[in-house]
XYZ file of C-alpha atoms in Angstrom:
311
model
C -5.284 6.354 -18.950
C -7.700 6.633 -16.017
C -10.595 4.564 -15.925
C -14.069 6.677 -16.024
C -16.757 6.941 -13.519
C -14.716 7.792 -10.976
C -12.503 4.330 -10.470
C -9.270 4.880 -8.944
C -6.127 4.482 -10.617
C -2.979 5.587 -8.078
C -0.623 8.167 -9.271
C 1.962 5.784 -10.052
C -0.226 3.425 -11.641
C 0.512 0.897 -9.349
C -3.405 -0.383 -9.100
C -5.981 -0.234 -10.732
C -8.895 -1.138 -9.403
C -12.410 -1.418 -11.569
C -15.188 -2.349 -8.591
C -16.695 0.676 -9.229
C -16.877 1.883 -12.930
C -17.775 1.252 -16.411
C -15.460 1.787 -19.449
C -14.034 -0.621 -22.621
C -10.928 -2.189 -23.499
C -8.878 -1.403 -26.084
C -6.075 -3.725 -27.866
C -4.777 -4.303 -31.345
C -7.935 -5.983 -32.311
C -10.337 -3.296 -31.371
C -12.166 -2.016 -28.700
C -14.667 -4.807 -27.170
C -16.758 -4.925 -24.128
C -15.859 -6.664 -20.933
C -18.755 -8.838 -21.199
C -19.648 -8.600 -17.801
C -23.378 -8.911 -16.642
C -25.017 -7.793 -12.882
C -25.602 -4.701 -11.645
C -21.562 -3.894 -12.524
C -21.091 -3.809 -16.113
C -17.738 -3.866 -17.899
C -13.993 -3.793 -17.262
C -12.646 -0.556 -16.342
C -10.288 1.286 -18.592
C -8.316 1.163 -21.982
C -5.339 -0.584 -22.396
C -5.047 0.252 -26.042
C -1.979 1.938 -25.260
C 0.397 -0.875 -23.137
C 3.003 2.331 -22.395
C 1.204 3.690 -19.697
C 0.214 0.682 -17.571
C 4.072 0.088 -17.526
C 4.001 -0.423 -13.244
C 0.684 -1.736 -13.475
C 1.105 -4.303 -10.251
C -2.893 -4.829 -9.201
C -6.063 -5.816 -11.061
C -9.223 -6.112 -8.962
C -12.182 -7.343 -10.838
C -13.806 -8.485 -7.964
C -17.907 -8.977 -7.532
C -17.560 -7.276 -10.734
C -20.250 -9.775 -12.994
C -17.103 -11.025 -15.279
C -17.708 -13.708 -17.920
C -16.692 -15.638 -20.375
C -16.255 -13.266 -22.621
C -14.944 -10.883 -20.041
C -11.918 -13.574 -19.294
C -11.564 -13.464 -22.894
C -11.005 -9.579 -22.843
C -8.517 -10.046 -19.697
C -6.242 -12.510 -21.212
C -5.586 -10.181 -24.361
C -4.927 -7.494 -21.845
C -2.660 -9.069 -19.721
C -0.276 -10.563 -22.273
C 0.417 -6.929 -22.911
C 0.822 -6.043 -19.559
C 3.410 -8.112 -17.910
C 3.922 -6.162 -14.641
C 0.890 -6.876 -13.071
C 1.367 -9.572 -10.478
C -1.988 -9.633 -8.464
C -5.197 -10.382 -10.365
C -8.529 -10.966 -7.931
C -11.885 -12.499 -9.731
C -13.756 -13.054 -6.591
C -17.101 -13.630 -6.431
C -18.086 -13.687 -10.438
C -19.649 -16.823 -9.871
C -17.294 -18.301 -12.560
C -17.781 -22.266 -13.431
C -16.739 -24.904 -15.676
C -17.329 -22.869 -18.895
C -14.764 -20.290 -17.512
C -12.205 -22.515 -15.731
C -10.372 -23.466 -19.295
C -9.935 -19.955 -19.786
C -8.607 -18.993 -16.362
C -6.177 -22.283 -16.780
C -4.747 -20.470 -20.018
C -4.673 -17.270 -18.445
C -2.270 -18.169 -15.475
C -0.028 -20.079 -17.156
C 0.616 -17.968 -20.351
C 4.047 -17.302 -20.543
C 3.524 -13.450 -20.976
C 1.689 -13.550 -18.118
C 3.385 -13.114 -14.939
C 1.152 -13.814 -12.201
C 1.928 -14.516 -8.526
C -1.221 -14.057 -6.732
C -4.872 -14.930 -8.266
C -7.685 -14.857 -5.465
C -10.607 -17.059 -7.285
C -12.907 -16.741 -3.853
C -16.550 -16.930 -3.995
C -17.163 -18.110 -7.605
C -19.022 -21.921 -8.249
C -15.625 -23.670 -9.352
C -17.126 -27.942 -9.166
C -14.527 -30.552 -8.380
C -14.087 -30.598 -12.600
C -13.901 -27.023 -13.240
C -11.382 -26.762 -10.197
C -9.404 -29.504 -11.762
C -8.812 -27.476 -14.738
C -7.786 -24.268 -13.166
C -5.244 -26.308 -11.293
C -3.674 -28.069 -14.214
C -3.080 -24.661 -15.464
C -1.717 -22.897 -12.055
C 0.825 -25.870 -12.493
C 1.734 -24.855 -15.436
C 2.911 -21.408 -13.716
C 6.697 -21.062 -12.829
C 5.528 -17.367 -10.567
C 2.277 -17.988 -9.181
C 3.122 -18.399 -5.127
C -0.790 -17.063 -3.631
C -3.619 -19.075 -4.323
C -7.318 -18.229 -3.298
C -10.025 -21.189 -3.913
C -12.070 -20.678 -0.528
C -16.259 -20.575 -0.678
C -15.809 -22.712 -3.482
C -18.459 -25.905 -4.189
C -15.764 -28.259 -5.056
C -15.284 -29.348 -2.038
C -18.284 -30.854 -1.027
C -17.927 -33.376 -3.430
C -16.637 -37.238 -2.855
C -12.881 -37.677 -2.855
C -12.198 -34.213 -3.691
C -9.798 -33.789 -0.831
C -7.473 -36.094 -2.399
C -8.074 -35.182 -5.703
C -7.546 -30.846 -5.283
C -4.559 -31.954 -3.323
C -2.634 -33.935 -5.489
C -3.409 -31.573 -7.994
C -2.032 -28.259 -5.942
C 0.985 -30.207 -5.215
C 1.955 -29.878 -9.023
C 2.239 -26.127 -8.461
C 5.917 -25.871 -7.386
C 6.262 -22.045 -6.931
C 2.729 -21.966 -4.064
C 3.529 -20.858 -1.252
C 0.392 -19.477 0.493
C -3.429 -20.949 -0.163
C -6.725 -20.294 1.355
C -9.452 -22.907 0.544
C -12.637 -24.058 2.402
C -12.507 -27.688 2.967
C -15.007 -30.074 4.579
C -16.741 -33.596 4.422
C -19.460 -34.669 2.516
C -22.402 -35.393 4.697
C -22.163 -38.856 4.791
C -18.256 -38.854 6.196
C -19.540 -36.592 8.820
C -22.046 -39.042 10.087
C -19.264 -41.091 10.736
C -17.013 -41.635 13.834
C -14.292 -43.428 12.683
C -14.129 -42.629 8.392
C -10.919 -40.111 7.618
C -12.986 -37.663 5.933
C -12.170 -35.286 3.329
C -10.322 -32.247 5.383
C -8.565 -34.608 7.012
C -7.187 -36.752 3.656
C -6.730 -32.988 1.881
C -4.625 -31.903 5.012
C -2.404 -34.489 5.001
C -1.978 -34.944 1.278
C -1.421 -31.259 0.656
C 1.431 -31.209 3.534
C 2.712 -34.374 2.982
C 3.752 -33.314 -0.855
C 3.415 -29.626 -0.862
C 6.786 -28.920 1.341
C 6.858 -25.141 -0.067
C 3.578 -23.851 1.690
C 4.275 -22.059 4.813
C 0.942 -20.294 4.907
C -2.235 -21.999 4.852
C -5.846 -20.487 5.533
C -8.532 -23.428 6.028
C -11.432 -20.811 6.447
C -15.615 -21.393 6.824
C -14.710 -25.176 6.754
C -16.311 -26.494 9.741
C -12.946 -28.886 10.518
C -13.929 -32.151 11.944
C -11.456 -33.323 14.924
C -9.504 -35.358 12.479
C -8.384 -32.859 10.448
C -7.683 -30.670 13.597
C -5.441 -33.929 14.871
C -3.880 -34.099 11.108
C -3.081 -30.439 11.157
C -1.645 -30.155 14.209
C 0.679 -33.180 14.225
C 1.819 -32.600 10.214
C 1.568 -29.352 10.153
C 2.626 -27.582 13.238
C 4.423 -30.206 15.411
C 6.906 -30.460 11.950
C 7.466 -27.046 12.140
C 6.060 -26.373 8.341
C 3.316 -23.694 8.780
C 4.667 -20.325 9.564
C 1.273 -18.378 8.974
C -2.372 -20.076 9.567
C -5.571 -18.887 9.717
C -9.158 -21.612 10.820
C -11.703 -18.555 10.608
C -14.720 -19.468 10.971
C -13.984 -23.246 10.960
C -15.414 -23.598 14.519
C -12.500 -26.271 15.866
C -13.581 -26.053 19.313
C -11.556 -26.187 23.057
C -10.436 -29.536 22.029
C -9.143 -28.160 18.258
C -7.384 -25.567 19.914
C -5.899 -27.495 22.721
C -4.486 -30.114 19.768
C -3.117 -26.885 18.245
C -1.659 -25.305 21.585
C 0.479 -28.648 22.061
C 1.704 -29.139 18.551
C 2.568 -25.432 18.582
C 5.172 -26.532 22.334
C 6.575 -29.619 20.434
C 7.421 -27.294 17.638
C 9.034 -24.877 19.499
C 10.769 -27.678 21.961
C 12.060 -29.205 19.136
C 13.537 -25.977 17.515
C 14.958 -25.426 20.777
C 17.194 -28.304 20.355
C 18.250 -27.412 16.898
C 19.428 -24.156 18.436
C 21.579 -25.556 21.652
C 23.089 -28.082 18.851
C 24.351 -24.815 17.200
C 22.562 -25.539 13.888
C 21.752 -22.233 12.677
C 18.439 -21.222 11.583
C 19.023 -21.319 7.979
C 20.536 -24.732 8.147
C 17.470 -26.519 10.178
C 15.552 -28.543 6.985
C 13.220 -31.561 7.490
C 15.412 -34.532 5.955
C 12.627 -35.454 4.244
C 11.889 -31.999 2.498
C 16.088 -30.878 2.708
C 14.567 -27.615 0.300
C 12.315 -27.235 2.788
C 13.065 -25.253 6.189
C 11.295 -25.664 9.447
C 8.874 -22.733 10.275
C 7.214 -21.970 13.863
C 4.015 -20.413 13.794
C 4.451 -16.504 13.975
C 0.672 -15.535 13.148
C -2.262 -17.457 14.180
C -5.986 -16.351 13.003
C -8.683 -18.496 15.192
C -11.689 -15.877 14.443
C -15.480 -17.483 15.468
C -14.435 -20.546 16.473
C -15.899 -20.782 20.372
C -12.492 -22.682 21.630
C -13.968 -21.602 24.941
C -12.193 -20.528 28.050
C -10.023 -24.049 28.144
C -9.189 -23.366 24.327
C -7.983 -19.578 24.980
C -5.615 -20.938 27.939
C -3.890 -23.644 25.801
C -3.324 -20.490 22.815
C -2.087 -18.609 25.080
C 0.555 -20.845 26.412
């Protein structure tokens, strides 16, 4: 069924998108509201009848005022709709009293999720915790959005989020903001919290091979971590530092790691080792990746910067 209001299903139902309308949903219970609040009210369409959202792939729910109660709604949906595989809740500012909810909602076993984009929303160190518990608890999901999120502006939350993500066995892409609590900033020597998260997350997540650290403001360690665990071992394929202003330095640290990586690949190659075959021997699941797209937008890495890249 199409949603009202003029919200846009495709003709093949392949997404459905709700940004722009107002309807009810429907499901063996009875017909509730979405339970959103804002300027957007509602979730957009009726689901009462499951047959006809059969190659349902897309939900987008996102700036879209969705609650508690609208989560509530979603899960009952979903578990009747098992072909959708992208769900985005961006910017609902959703927070502690929602995170138990989204935890049970990505790893129901009905559900099928492999991408959930929770951008924008006011996820705390606690609330974050939860979601991740649950993600972990997914066997599908592999894209994971947590960026513009407070959580990690808190104490020790680097090493906390991290060990937690590295739970979720199936991730292979995530986007997060990360950066250091004031006082680690005012510090020249203290390994901060981008810089612990960095390492942690590559040092036990070997599946990730692409990683967006975006409006993070990256200190110089974490620059240094990234580079030399992250690009010199060949493990990031796709990485994007919008907006997390590294610098000519940050980019010249990059630049290098990005020559070792290749140099070393190189080697593998005149060895006859074929591409498939080249693993890290600590990781042997795990197989070595040179960067093949590079996102450096606002970042003033300066004329000196731009001639390392480009090497």
């Amino acid at each position: 069924r199409e949603a009202r209001d003029g919200a846009t299903t495709s003709e093949d139902g392949e997404e459905w998108d709700s940004s722009s309308s107002e309807s009810e949903w429907s499901d063996s219970e009875g017909s509730a509201s979405a339970g959103a609040s804002g300027p957007k009210q509602g979730i957009a369409s009726d689901l009462g009848d499951p047959a006809s959202f059969r190659s349902l792939v897309k939900v987008n729910l996102s700036d879209h005022g969705v609650n508690e109660v609208g989560l509530k709604q979603l899960g009952k949906a979903l578990i009747h709709v098992p072909t959708v595989r992208e769900l985005d809740l961006s910017g609902n500012q959703l927070g502690q009293s929602a995170a138990p909810l989204i935890a049970a909602l990505v790893s129901h076993r009905r559900i099928t999720l492999e991408s959930i984009n929770l951008a924008r929303n006011r996820l705390d160190l606690q609330a974050a915790t939860t979601v991740c518990r649950g993600m972990a608890r997914s066997e599908t999901l592999r894209q994971v959005d947590l960026s513009e999120n407070p959580f990690m502006g808190e104490p020790n939350s680097g090493q906390s989020i991290a060990d937690m993500l590295s739970y979720i066995s199936s991730l292979r892409s995530l986007r997060i903001s990360v950066r250091d609590v004031r006082r680690e900033r005012s510090s020249g020597t203290k390994r901060g919290n981008a810089a612990t998260f960095v390492s942690t997350l590559l040092g036990s997540q070997a599946g990730i091979a692409a990683l967006a650290l975006v409006q993070s403001s990256l200190p110089r360690a974490a620059v240094a971590v990234l580079a030399a665990e992250g690009l010199e071992q060949a493990r990031l394929r796709d990485l994007d530092l919008s907006m997390a202003f590294i610098g000519p330095s940050g980019a010249t640290l990059l630049a290098r790691a990005m020559l070792r990586a290749e140099s070393q690949v190189a080697t593998l190659r005149r060895s006859g080792v074929s591409a498939s075959a080249r693993h890290r021997p600590s990781h042997p699941s795990a197989a070595l990746n040179l960067l093949e797209r590079l996102v450096l937008k606002m970042n003033a890495i300066g004329s000196r910067g731009c001639h390392w890249i480009c090497r």
